[in-house]
Amino acid sequence: MASIVGRSRPLVGITASIHGSRIAAMANRLALWRAGASSVRITAESPFPIDRLDALVVGGGDDIDASLYGESARPQIRIDPERDRLELRALDCAAKIALPVLGICRGSQMINVHRGGSLHVDIHEVYEEAPHMRTVLPRKRIRIEPDSRLYRILGIAECRVNALHHQSVDRVGDGMRVVARERAGVVQGIEAPNEPFLIGVQWHPEYLVADNRQQALFRRLVATAAGTAPLDDFVEAPPRRSVRASG
């Protein structure tokens, strides 16, 4: 993880589509700013050196190309191959330098694909009881494993979240663990237990601005980047970060 001269806050990269939602971009930037970080939007047209970041958010957006995890593409599904390649490279670099990573919705799925896992192309073909829900409001109830890092961050075993997806994790990637599901069984959270911070959530915490528990995801990401997160969240304590004061 980098520490750049002239920076008073950790710098967090946020991946997005070229034509990504401005609302989502602003929500993520606000959440990170409130958590104590600066941020930079990263797209295929506006890349940024991953090794100059202190943390990475793999954001929401279009579906991931199904060929990346061995499934057939659906013609009616919109994909963004350039973004897929960008994010796979970013996750490669993040893994090499132990960068804290938070995946949001599509981003959680991309973390799983990067680790060799697969996705359900359409959750309703597999989970027939799953509600057809698309809302930024917290309407879907999920359960979180009590022995997970996600539980320690949110401090709650059950909560309501929003839902803007029709795909989800199927086969879990190497080193990843399912730590949250909804009632119908759809995976809602994954994490890497043996890494300081590699977490994916299927919902959009950036939209839940009034929920202090959900905003804790961003606070813990930033604290991990700065080296100030509680040590009991780690298998081994990472080196303390020194973000240099601006000057």
XYZ file of C-alpha atoms in Angstrom:
247
model
C 0.000 0.000 0.000
C 1.273 3.403 -0.925
C 1.790 6.511 1.144
C 1.941 9.557 -1.074
C 3.668 12.778 -0.050
C 1.240 15.660 0.375
C -1.755 13.486 1.327
C -3.541 13.904 4.658
C -6.215 11.257 4.026
C -5.928 7.703 2.707
C -6.677 7.553 -1.008
C -9.319 5.037 -2.083
C -9.955 4.083 -5.697
C -13.530 3.387 -6.821
C -13.977 1.355 -10.002
C -16.913 2.232 -12.241
C -18.255 1.928 -15.753
C -17.469 4.671 -18.242
C -21.152 5.616 -18.223
C -21.704 4.735 -14.575
C -24.308 6.352 -12.353
C -23.352 9.787 -11.046
C -25.552 9.170 -8.009
C -23.617 6.017 -7.121
C -20.322 7.833 -7.639
C -21.342 10.684 -5.354
C -22.708 8.295 -2.730
C -19.456 6.331 -2.611
C -17.317 9.451 -2.498
C -19.445 10.909 0.309
C -19.303 7.682 2.311
C -15.523 7.531 1.993
C -15.094 11.223 2.802
C -17.200 10.827 5.945
C -15.031 7.832 6.829
C -11.882 9.956 6.569
C -10.631 9.191 3.054
C -10.226 10.903 -0.278
C -11.256 9.004 -3.394
C -10.607 8.744 -7.106
C -12.959 7.289 -9.719
C -11.300 4.660 -11.902
C -12.688 3.625 -15.302
C -11.352 2.023 -18.460
C -11.032 5.528 -19.932
C -9.611 7.046 -16.736
C -7.294 4.454 -15.167
C -5.211 5.097 -12.074
C -2.126 3.257 -10.742
C -3.463 0.787 -8.185
C -0.166 0.757 -6.325
C -0.665 4.449 -5.535
C -3.880 3.704 -3.634
C -4.375 2.958 0.045
C -7.574 0.934 -0.519
C -9.912 -0.098 -3.314
C -13.703 -0.158 -3.713
C -14.912 -2.340 -6.585
C -18.223 -0.691 -7.323
C -21.603 -1.748 -8.652
C -22.806 -1.658 -12.245
C -23.346 -3.876 -15.283
C -23.131 -7.678 -15.198
C -19.817 -9.495 -15.486
C -19.065 -11.352 -18.713
C -20.270 -14.910 -18.039
C -17.426 -16.393 -20.086
C -15.047 -15.335 -17.295
C -16.536 -18.001 -15.038
C -17.410 -20.645 -17.605
C -21.054 -19.836 -18.322
C -22.825 -18.898 -21.543
C -23.570 -15.244 -22.147
C -27.179 -14.073 -22.222
C -27.846 -11.716 -25.166
C -30.269 -9.596 -23.143
C -27.731 -8.912 -20.395
C -25.581 -5.792 -20.672
C -21.887 -6.338 -19.984
C -18.797 -4.143 -19.940
C -15.753 -6.222 -21.001
C -13.338 -3.282 -20.695
C -14.382 -2.754 -17.094
C -14.092 -6.496 -16.414
C -10.483 -6.417 -17.578
C -9.762 -3.250 -15.594
C -11.084 -4.727 -12.380
C -9.363 -8.082 -12.782
C -6.047 -6.259 -13.234
C -6.822 -4.027 -10.251
C -7.572 -7.042 -8.068
C -4.374 -8.721 -9.254
C -2.385 -5.699 -8.114
C -4.375 -5.326 -4.883
C -3.601 -8.935 -3.979
C 0.129 -8.451 -4.583
C 0.392 -5.413 -2.326
C -2.198 -6.458 0.300
C -4.525 -3.564 -0.467
C -7.781 -3.467 1.548
C -10.690 -4.140 -0.836
C -14.448 -3.692 -0.491
C -16.677 -5.086 -3.249
C -20.167 -3.655 -3.659
C -22.857 -5.629 -5.530
C -21.164 -6.342 -8.881
C -17.896 -5.699 -7.058
C -18.558 -8.553 -4.648
C -19.246 -10.820 -7.609
C -16.049 -9.673 -9.317
C -13.982 -10.503 -6.229
C -15.448 -14.004 -6.323
C -14.775 -14.420 -10.054
C -11.226 -13.121 -9.610
C -10.683 -15.846 -7.021
C -11.854 -18.527 -9.461
C -15.464 -18.682 -8.323
C -18.643 -18.528 -10.395
C -21.985 -16.719 -10.411
C -25.625 -17.546 -10.846
C -26.451 -15.753 -14.110
C -30.013 -15.231 -12.877
C -30.805 -15.917 -9.226
C -34.513 -16.455 -9.936
C -33.724 -19.494 -12.056
C -32.095 -21.083 -8.996
C -33.822 -19.518 -6.003
C -37.484 -19.621 -6.943
C -38.545 -18.284 -3.548
C -36.304 -15.243 -3.759
C -38.411 -12.079 -3.987
C -38.264 -10.059 -7.187
C -37.044 -6.906 -5.548
C -35.244 -3.854 -6.891
C -34.983 -0.974 -4.453
C -32.401 1.333 -2.865
C -34.383 1.120 0.377
C -33.511 -1.485 3.038
C -36.276 -3.986 2.351
C -34.444 -7.341 2.193
C -33.601 -9.184 5.412
C -30.259 -10.971 5.601
C -28.467 -13.035 8.238
C -24.753 -12.632 8.978
C -22.500 -15.335 10.393
C -21.541 -14.358 13.976
C -17.945 -15.583 13.614
C -17.238 -13.377 10.602
C -15.375 -10.110 10.155
C -18.526 -8.684 8.539
C -20.408 -9.370 11.759
C -17.718 -7.675 13.837
C -17.881 -4.615 11.608
C -21.668 -4.288 11.487
C -22.213 -5.551 15.028
C -25.452 -7.317 14.173
C -26.529 -10.803 13.088
C -29.571 -9.732 11.082
C -30.340 -6.562 9.188
C -32.259 -5.210 6.243
C -30.450 -4.155 3.092
C -31.322 -2.835 -0.344
C -31.393 -4.919 -3.524
C -30.323 -3.898 -7.040
C -29.097 -7.213 -8.444
C -30.270 -10.303 -10.308
C -27.022 -12.271 -10.082
C -25.152 -13.667 -7.086
C -22.239 -15.834 -5.990
C -22.546 -19.517 -6.888
C -19.290 -21.475 -6.448
C -17.171 -19.675 -3.881
C -13.719 -18.533 -4.965
C -10.416 -19.669 -3.480
C -9.818 -18.365 0.024
C -13.300 -16.834 0.236
C -16.095 -17.686 2.647
C -19.832 -17.011 2.506
C -20.715 -14.929 5.575
C -24.207 -13.602 4.790
C -27.323 -14.904 3.068
C -30.916 -13.874 2.633
C -33.784 -16.143 3.669
C -34.086 -17.768 0.248
C -30.398 -18.726 0.405
C -28.951 -16.118 -1.985
C -25.405 -15.172 -1.005
C -25.262 -11.625 0.331
C -21.750 -11.407 1.758
C -18.325 -12.989 1.254
C -14.936 -12.403 2.828
C -11.398 -13.750 2.946
C -10.840 -14.788 6.587
C -7.060 -14.896 6.275
C -6.594 -11.426 4.796
C -6.795 -8.043 6.535
C -9.739 -6.726 4.507
C -11.250 -8.432 1.482
C -15.029 -8.228 1.811
C -17.845 -8.272 -0.723
C -21.451 -7.316 -0.006
C -24.263 -7.876 -2.471
C -26.111 -4.748 -1.386
C -25.251 -1.041 -1.700
C -24.173 0.391 1.676
C -23.303 3.721 0.043
C -27.034 4.411 -0.390
C -27.805 3.694 3.279
C -26.352 7.009 4.412
C -28.390 7.225 7.633
C -27.472 3.717 8.787
C -24.417 4.033 11.013
C -23.832 0.267 10.975
C -23.667 0.179 7.172
C -21.376 3.183 7.070
C -19.065 1.262 9.399
C -17.997 -0.772 6.345
C -16.405 2.335 4.878
C -14.937 3.410 8.217
C -13.295 0.017 8.711
C -11.964 -0.013 5.148
C -10.352 3.381 5.703
C -9.052 2.421 9.150
C -7.466 -0.695 7.669
C -5.843 1.412 4.949
C -4.475 3.756 7.611
C -3.351 0.932 9.901
C -5.628 1.983 12.744
C -8.219 -0.823 12.618
C -8.644 -3.017 15.728
C -6.015 -5.752 15.758
C -8.545 -8.450 16.629
C -9.843 -8.157 13.067
C -6.636 -9.664 11.684
C -4.974 -13.038 11.556
C -1.735 -11.083 11.794
C -1.491 -7.401 12.537
C -0.565 -5.524 9.341
C 2.127 -2.845 9.412
C 0.842 0.479 10.639
C 0.279 2.939 7.818
C 1.682 6.467 7.826
C -0.367 8.796 5.667
C 1.743 11.898 5.383
C 0.290 15.216 6.277
C -0.253 17.716 3.521
C 1.836 20.576 3.510
